[in-house]
Amino acid sequence: MSDLTEKDTPDTGAHRAQGVRRGGGAPGERGRTTIADGVVEKITGMAARDVAGVHAMGSGMSRTFGAVRDRVPGGAKAGVTRGVKAEVGEKQTALDLEIVVEYGVSISDVARDVRENVVAAVERMTGLEVVEVNIAVSDVKLPDEEDEEPEPRIK
């Protein structure tokens, strides 16, 4: 039998397999993960649209241009990000949303619900801390008002 202690034993693969790690830290914590602004914008757009009382995202003009872009092959920025701007740092994000609400709903309640839904979705999916969610209500959708999408030129 050998008189060597663990500290005196040569470093072999067997020791690494038993839990001695090289390279510092757990394997899941080595390296960096970056999240693009567009990823957070998509998550935010989906979460905001899920809230009752939100009719659309973006101003009337951006919705009109977006509808035209959506019809041009290869020209569409994802419609889900319309009306959403995200600033993403290493650990935090700040969000600006522009929404259109349905007539008759409480705007303050809808804004609160949007904030809660967006913060929960973004923090759960990205691990980023949402430091602020600014909401601009740009319009109210009246019951008898038609959507502002242009007529298709080709039928």
CSV table of C-alpha atoms in Angstrom, one decimal, residues 5-57:
chain,number,residue,atom,x,y,z
A,5,THR,CA,-1.9,11.4,0.3
A,6,GLU,CA,-4.4,12.8,-2.2
A,7,LYS,CA,-2.3,16.0,-2.3
A,8,ASP,CA,0.8,14.0,-3.2
A,9,THR,CA,-0.8,11.8,-5.9
A,10,PRO,CA,-0.1,12.7,-9.5
A,11,ASP,CA,-2.9,14.4,-11.4
A,12,THR,CA,-4.7,11.8,-13.5
A,13,GLY,CA,-8.0,11.7,-15.4
A,14,ALA,CA,-9.4,9.6,-12.7
A,15,HIS,CA,-9.2,12.5,-10.2
A,16,ARG,CA,-11.0,14.8,-12.6
A,17,ALA,CA,-13.7,12.3,-13.0
A,18,GLN,CA,-14.2,12.2,-9.2
A,19,GLY,CA,-15.1,15.9,-9.0
A,20,VAL,CA,-11.8,17.8,-9.1
A,21,ARG,CA,-12.4,20.5,-11.7
A,22,ARG,CA,-10.0,22.4,-13.8
A,23,GLY,CA,-10.8,25.6,-15.6
A,24,GLY,CA,-12.6,27.3,-12.8
A,25,GLY,CA,-16.2,26.8,-11.9
A,26,ALA,CA,-19.0,24.6,-13.0
A,27,PRO,CA,-19.2,23.8,-16.7
A,28,GLY,CA,-22.5,25.6,-17.0
A,29,GLU,CA,-21.0,28.8,-15.8
A,30,ARG,CA,-18.0,29.0,-18.1
A,31,GLY,CA,-18.3,31.5,-20.9
A,32,ARG,CA,-20.7,34.3,-21.7
A,33,THR,CA,-24.3,34.4,-23.1
A,34,THR,CA,-25.4,37.4,-24.9
A,35,ILE,CA,-29.0,38.2,-25.9
A,36,ALA,CA,-29.8,40.4,-28.9
A,37,ASP,CA,-32.2,43.3,-28.6
A,38,GLY,CA,-34.4,41.7,-31.2
A,39,VAL,CA,-34.8,38.6,-29.0
A,40,VAL,CA,-36.1,40.6,-26.1
A,41,GLU,CA,-38.3,42.7,-28.4
A,42,LYS,CA,-40.0,39.5,-29.7
A,43,ILE,CA,-40.6,38.2,-26.2
A,44,THR,CA,-41.9,41.6,-25.2
A,45,GLY,CA,-44.2,41.9,-28.2
A,46,MET,CA,-45.7,38.4,-27.7
A,47,ALA,CA,-46.3,39.1,-23.9
A,48,ALA,CA,-47.9,42.5,-24.5
A,49,ARG,CA,-50.3,41.2,-27.2
A,50,ASP,CA,-51.5,38.5,-24.8
A,51,VAL,CA,-53.0,41.1,-22.5
A,52,ALA,CA,-56.8,41.7,-22.8
A,53,GLY,CA,-57.5,45.2,-23.9
A,54,VAL,CA,-54.4,45.6,-26.1
A,55,HIS,CA,-55.7,46.0,-29.7
A,56,ALA,CA,-52.4,46.5,-31.5
A,57,MET,CA,-48.8,47.5,-31.1
